[in-house]
Amino acid sequence: RLNLMATRSRIGYVLSDDSIVSVYHHWDGYPEWLGVTLKEHYNEDERVRELIDGGNMSSCWSDTDDSGEKVDPHPEYYGGDEEAPRHFQTLSDLAEYDCGEEFLYLWFMNTWNCYAYKKTYDKEYNCIGTSLSPVIIPDS
């Protein structure tokens, strides 16, 4: 990878009761990569749910295996029970959950919506406030 820094994000889908099922996504979470990748490859309910139901992941679209060999693109999941998707009753509950994410992607009404996390911290670096701002996902 050229980018050695992670751009952490959270991706999820909105259920009919407006609750949210989401997972952590580690690499390349900026809209120009993750947003475009989600729009291009995960653009149907079934594909979105299958992706997110797999749990927390390093990347949703990896084209290398553990040895660095080229393979067909696939999600790279962490695995294990502690990596299962999280269910949040409200968007506020999700926004308060903090894994250092910079972006949130929500599948809602058959489209991806992107938001940038804006967090405020106290002197001890405890998060004391979070807000979400809409971000446009560019076209490929």
Coordinates of N, CA and C in Angstrom, one line a residue:
R1 N 0.8 -1.2 0.0 CA 0.0 0.0 0.0 C 0.9 1.2 0.0
L2 N 0.5 2.2 -0.8 CA 1.2 3.5 -0.8 C 0.8 4.3 0.5
N3 N -0.4 4.3 0.9 CA -0.9 5.0 2.0 C -0.8 4.1 3.3
L4 N 0.2 4.5 4.1 CA 0.5 3.7 5.3 C -0.4 4.1 6.5
M5 N -1.1 5.2 6.3 CA -2.0 5.7 7.4 C -3.4 5.2 7.0
A6 N -4.1 4.8 8.1 CA -5.5 4.3 7.9 C -6.4 5.5 7.9
T7 N -7.4 5.5 7.0 CA -8.5 6.4 7.1 C -9.7 5.6 7.6
R8 N -9.9 5.6 8.9 CA -11.0 4.7 9.4 C -12.4 5.2 9.1
S9 N -13.2 4.3 9.0 CA -14.6 4.6 8.7 C -15.6 3.6 9.3
R10 N -16.8 3.8 9.2 CA -17.9 2.9 9.6 C -18.9 2.8 8.5
I11 N -19.3 1.6 8.1 CA -20.3 1.5 7.1 C -21.4 0.7 7.6
G12 N -22.6 1.0 7.2 CA -23.8 0.4 7.7 C -25.0 0.5 6.9
Y13 N -26.1 -0.1 7.3 CA -27.4 0.0 6.6 C -28.4 0.3 7.6
V14 N -29.4 1.0 7.1 CA -30.5 1.5 8.0 C -31.7 0.5 7.8
L15 N -32.2 0.0 8.9 CA -33.3 -0.9 8.9 C -34.7 -0.2 8.9
S16 N -35.7 -0.9 8.7 CA -37.1 -0.3 8.5 C -37.5 0.5 9.8
D17 N -37.0 0.2 11.0 CA -37.3 0.9 12.2 C -36.3 2.1 12.4
D18 N -35.5 2.4 11.4 CA -34.5 3.5 11.5 C -33.3 3.2 12.4
S19 N -33.2 1.9 12.9 CA -32.0 1.5 13.6 C -30.9 1.2 12.6
I20 N -29.7 1.0 13.0 CA -28.6 0.9 12.1 C -27.7 -0.3 12.4
V21 N -27.4 -1.1 11.4 CA -26.4 -2.2 11.6 C -25.1 -1.7 10.9
S22 N -24.0 -1.7 11.6 CA -22.8 -1.2 11.0 C -21.5 -1.9 11.5
V23 N -20.5 -1.7 10.7 CA -19.2 -2.3 11.0 C -18.1 -1.3 10.8
Y24 N -16.9 -1.6 11.4 CA -15.7 -0.8 11.3 C -15.0 -1.2 10.0
H25 N -14.5 -0.2 9.2 CA -13.7 -0.4 8.0 C -12.4 0.3 8.2
H26 N -11.3 -0.3 8.1 CA -10.0 0.3 8.5 C -9.3 1.1 7.4
W27 N -9.1 0.6 6.2 CA -8.3 1.3 5.2 C -9.1 2.2 4.3
D28 N -8.5 3.2 3.8 CA -8.9 4.0 2.7 C -10.4 4.5 2.8
G29 N -10.8 5.0 3.9 CA -12.2 5.3 4.2 C -12.6 6.6 3.6
Y30 N -11.8 7.3 2.9 CA -12.2 8.6 2.3 C -13.1 8.4 1.1
P31 N -14.0 9.4 0.9 CA -15.0 9.2 -0.2 C -14.5 8.9 -1.6
E32 N -13.3 9.4 -1.9 CA -12.8 9.1 -3.3 C -12.4 7.7 -3.5
W33 N -12.2 6.9 -2.4 CA -11.9 5.5 -2.6 C -13.1 4.6 -2.0
L34 N -13.3 4.7 -0.7 CA -14.4 3.8 -0.2 C -15.8 4.2 -0.7
G35 N -16.1 5.5 -0.7 CA -17.4 5.9 -1.2 C -17.6 5.4 -2.7
V36 N -16.6 5.6 -3.5 CA -16.7 5.2 -4.9 C -16.8 3.7 -5.0
T37 N -16.0 3.0 -4.2 CA -16.0 1.5 -4.2 C -17.4 1.0 -3.8
L38 N -18.0 1.5 -2.7 CA -19.3 1.1 -2.3 C -20.3 1.4 -3.3
K39 N -20.3 2.5 -4.0 CA -21.3 2.9 -5.0 C -21.2 1.9 -6.2
E40 N -19.9 1.6 -6.6 CA -19.7 0.7 -7.8 C -20.0 -0.7 -7.6
H41 N -19.6 -1.3 -6.4 CA -19.6 -2.7 -6.2 C -20.7 -3.2 -5.2
Y42 N -21.2 -2.3 -4.3 CA -22.1 -2.7 -3.3 C -23.3 -1.8 -3.4
N43 N -24.1 -2.0 -4.4 CA -25.2 -1.0 -4.8 C -26.6 -1.7 -4.9
E44 N -26.7 -2.8 -4.2 CA -28.0 -3.5 -4.0 C -28.1 -4.0 -2.6
D45 N -29.4 -4.0 -2.1 CA -29.6 -4.4 -0.7 C -28.9 -5.7 -0.3
E46 N -29.1 -6.7 -1.1 CA -28.5 -8.0 -0.8 C -27.0 -7.9 -0.7
R47 N -26.3 -7.2 -1.6 CA -24.8 -7.1 -1.6 C -24.4 -6.3 -0.4
V48 N -25.1 -5.2 0.0 CA -24.7 -4.4 1.1 C -24.8 -5.2 2.4
R49 N -26.0 -5.9 2.6 CA -26.2 -6.6 3.8 C -25.2 -7.8 3.9
E50 N -24.9 -8.4 2.8 CA -23.9 -9.5 2.9 C -22.5 -9.0 3.3
L51 N -22.1 -7.8 2.7 CA -20.8 -7.2 3.1 C -20.8 -6.9 4.6
I52 N -21.8 -6.2 5.0 CA -21.8 -5.7 6.4 C -22.0 -6.8 7.4
D53 N -22.8 -7.8 7.1 CA -23.1 -8.9 8.0 C -21.8 -9.7 8.2
G54 N -20.8 -9.6 7.4 CA -19.5 -10.3 7.5 C -18.7 -9.8 8.7
G55 N -19.0 -8.6 9.2 CA -18.3 -8.1 10.4 C -17.3 -7.0 10.0
N56 N -16.6 -6.6 11.1 CA -15.5 -5.6 10.9 C -14.5 -6.1 9.9
M57 N -13.9 -5.1 9.2 CA -13.0 -5.5 8.1 C -11.8 -4.5 7.9
S58 N -10.8 -5.0 7.3 CA -9.7 -4.2 7.0 C -10.0 -3.4 5.7
S59 N -10.6 -4.1 4.7 CA -11.0 -3.5 3.5 C -12.2 -4.3 2.8
C60 N -13.1 -3.5 2.2 CA -14.2 -4.2 1.6 C -13.9 -4.7 0.1
W61 N -12.7 -4.3 -0.4 CA -12.4 -4.6 -1.8 C -10.9 -4.7 -1.9
S62 N -10.4 -5.9 -1.4 CA -8.9 -6.2 -1.5 C -8.6 -7.1 -2.7
D63 N -7.6 -6.8 -3.4 CA -7.2 -7.6 -4.6 C -5.9 -8.4 -4.4
T64 N -5.5 -8.6 -3.1 CA -4.4 -9.4 -2.7 C -4.7 -10.3 -1.6
D65 N -4.0 -11.4 -1.5 CA -4.2 -12.4 -0.4 C -3.1 -12.1 0.7
D66 N -3.1 -12.9 1.7 CA -2.2 -12.7 2.8 C -0.7 -12.6 2.4
S67 N -0.4 -13.3 1.3 CA 1.0 -13.3 0.9 C 1.3 -12.2 -0.1
G68 N 0.3 -11.4 -0.5 CA 0.5 -10.3 -1.4 C 0.3 -10.6 -2.9
E69 N -0.2 -11.9 -3.1 CA -0.5 -12.3 -4.5 C -1.8 -11.7 -4.9
K70 N -1.9 -11.4 -6.2 CA -3.1 -10.8 -6.8 C -4.2 -11.9 -6.8
V71 N -5.4 -11.5 -6.4 CA -6.6 -12.4 -6.4 C -7.8 -11.6 -6.8
D72 N -8.9 -12.3 -7.0 CA -10.1 -11.6 -7.3 C -10.5 -10.7 -6.1
P73 N -11.0 -9.5 -6.3 CA -11.4 -8.6 -5.2 C -12.4 -9.2 -4.3
H74 N -12.2 -9.0 -3.0 CA -13.0 -9.6 -2.0 C -12.9 -8.8 -0.7
P75 N -13.9 -8.9 0.2 CA -13.8 -8.2 1.5 C -12.7 -8.9 2.4
E76 N -12.0 -8.2 3.1 CA -10.9 -8.7 4.0 C -11.4 -8.5 5.4
Y77 N -12.1 -9.5 5.9 CA -12.7 -9.5 7.3 C -11.7 -9.8 8.3
Y78 N -11.9 -9.3 9.6 CA -11.0 -9.6 10.7 C -11.3 -11.0 11.2
G79 N -12.6 -11.3 11.4 CA -13.1 -12.6 11.9 C -13.1 -12.6 13.4
G80 N -13.9 -13.5 13.9 CA -14.1 -13.7 15.4 C -15.4 -13.0 15.9
D81 N -15.9 -13.5 17.0 CA -17.2 -13.0 17.5 C -17.1 -11.5 17.9
E82 N -16.0 -11.1 18.4 CA -15.9 -9.7 18.8 C -15.9 -8.7 17.6
E83 N -15.8 -9.2 16.4 CA -15.8 -8.4 15.2 C -17.2 -8.4 14.5
A84 N -18.2 -8.9 15.1 CA -19.6 -8.9 14.6 C -20.1 -7.5 14.4
P85 N -21.1 -7.3 13.5 CA -21.7 -6.0 13.3 C -22.3 -5.5 14.6
R86 N -22.4 -4.2 14.7 CA -23.0 -3.6 15.9 C -24.4 -3.0 15.5
H87 N -25.4 -3.2 16.4 CA -26.7 -2.6 16.1 C -26.9 -1.4 17.0
F88 N -27.3 -0.3 16.4 CA -27.5 1.0 17.1 C -29.0 1.4 16.9
Q89 N -29.6 1.7 18.0 CA -31.0 2.1 17.9 C -31.2 3.4 17.1
T90 N -30.3 4.3 17.3 CA -30.4 5.7 16.6 C -29.1 6.1 16.0
L91 N -29.2 7.0 15.1 CA -28.0 7.6 14.5 C -27.2 8.3 15.6
S92 N -27.8 8.9 16.6 CA -27.1 9.6 17.7 C -26.3 8.5 18.5
D93 N -26.8 7.4 18.7 CA -26.1 6.3 19.4 C -24.9 5.9 18.6
L94 N -25.0 5.8 17.3 CA -23.9 5.4 16.5 C -22.9 6.5 16.5
A95 N -23.3 7.7 16.4 CA -22.3 8.8 16.3 C -21.5 8.9 17.6
E96 N -22.1 8.5 18.7 CA -21.3 8.6 20.0 C -20.3 7.4 20.2
Y97 N -20.5 6.3 19.4 CA -19.6 5.2 19.5 C -18.3 5.6 18.8
D98 N -17.2 5.5 19.5 CA -15.9 6.0 18.9 C -14.9 5.0 18.7
C99 N -14.5 4.7 17.5 CA -13.4 3.9 17.1 C -12.4 4.7 16.3
G100 N -12.5 6.0 16.4 CA -11.5 6.9 15.7 C -11.9 7.0 14.2
E101 N -13.2 6.7 13.9 CA -13.6 6.8 12.5 C -13.6 8.3 12.0
E102 N -13.3 8.5 10.8 CA -13.3 9.8 10.2 C -14.6 10.0 9.3
F103 N -15.1 8.9 8.8 CA -16.3 8.9 7.9 C -17.3 7.8 8.2
L104 N -18.5 8.1 8.0 CA -19.6 7.2 8.1 C -20.3 7.0 6.8
Y105 N -20.6 5.8 6.4 CA -21.3 5.5 5.1 C -22.6 4.7 5.5
L106 N -23.7 5.2 5.1 CA -25.0 4.6 5.4 C -25.7 4.3 4.1
W107 N -26.1 3.0 4.0 CA -27.0 2.6 2.9 C -28.4 2.8 3.3
F108 N -29.1 3.7 2.6 CA -30.4 4.1 3.0 C -31.2 4.5 1.7
M109 N -32.4 3.9 1.6 CA -33.2 4.2 0.4 C -32.4 4.0 -0.9
N110 N -31.7 2.8 -1.0 CA -31.0 2.4 -2.1 C -29.9 3.3 -2.6
T111 N -29.3 4.0 -1.7 CA -28.2 4.8 -2.1 C -27.2 4.9 -0.9
W112 N -25.9 5.2 -1.2 CA -24.9 5.4 -0.1 C -24.9 6.9 0.2
N113 N -24.9 7.2 1.5 CA -24.8 8.5 2.1 C -23.5 8.6 2.9
C114 N -22.8 9.6 2.7 CA -21.5 9.8 3.5 C -21.6 11.0 4.4
Y115 N -20.9 10.8 5.6 CA -20.9 11.8 6.6 C -19.5 11.9 7.1
A116 N -18.9 13.1 7.4 CA -17.7 13.2 8.1 C -18.0 13.4 9.5
Y117 N -17.2 12.7 10.4 CA -17.3 12.9 11.8 C -16.5 14.2 12.2
K118 N -17.2 15.0 13.0 CA -16.5 16.1 13.6 C -16.6 15.9 15.1
K119 N -15.4 15.7 15.8 CA -15.4 15.4 17.2 C -14.7 16.5 17.9
T120 N -15.1 16.8 19.1 CA -14.5 17.7 20.0 C -14.0 17.0 21.3
Y121 N -12.8 17.4 21.8 CA -12.2 16.7 22.9 C -11.8 17.6 24.0
D122 N -11.8 17.1 25.2 CA -11.3 17.8 26.3 C -9.8 17.8 26.4
K123 N -9.2 18.4 27.5 CA -7.7 18.4 27.6 C -7.1 17.1 27.8
E124 N -7.8 16.1 28.2 CA -7.3 14.7 28.4 C -7.6 13.9 27.2
Y125 N -8.1 14.5 26.1 CA -8.4 13.8 24.8 C -9.6 12.9 25.0
N126 N -10.5 13.2 25.9 CA -11.8 12.4 25.9 C -12.7 13.1 25.0
C127 N -13.4 12.3 24.2 CA -14.4 12.9 23.2 C -15.6 13.4 24.0
I128 N -15.9 14.7 23.8 CA -17.0 15.3 24.6 C -18.1 15.7 23.7
G129 N -17.9 15.5 22.4 CA -19.0 15.9 21.4 C -18.7 15.3 20.0
T130 N -19.8 14.9 19.3 CA -19.7 14.4 18.0 C -20.8 15.0 17.1
S131 N -20.5 15.4 15.9 CA -21.5 15.8 15.0 C -21.1 15.1 13.6
L132 N -22.1 15.0 12.8 CA -21.9 14.4 11.4 C -22.3 15.5 10.4
S133 N -21.4 15.6 9.4 CA -21.7 16.6 8.3 C -21.7 15.8 7.0
P134 N -22.7 16.0 6.1 CA -22.8 15.3 4.9 C -21.6 15.6 4.0
V135 N -21.2 14.6 3.2 CA -20.1 14.7 2.3 C -20.6 14.1 1.0
I136 N -20.3 14.7 -0.1 CA -20.6 14.1 -1.4 C -19.6 13.0 -1.8
I137 N -20.2 11.9 -2.2 CA -19.3 10.8 -2.8 C -19.2 11.1 -4.3
P138 N -17.9 11.3 -4.7 CA -17.7 11.6 -6.1 C -18.1 10.4 -7.0
D139 N -18.3 10.7 -8.3 CA -18.5 9.7 -9.3 C -17.2 9.1 -9.6
S140 N -17.2 7.8 -10.1 CA -16.0 7.1 -10.4 C -15.2 7.9 -11.4

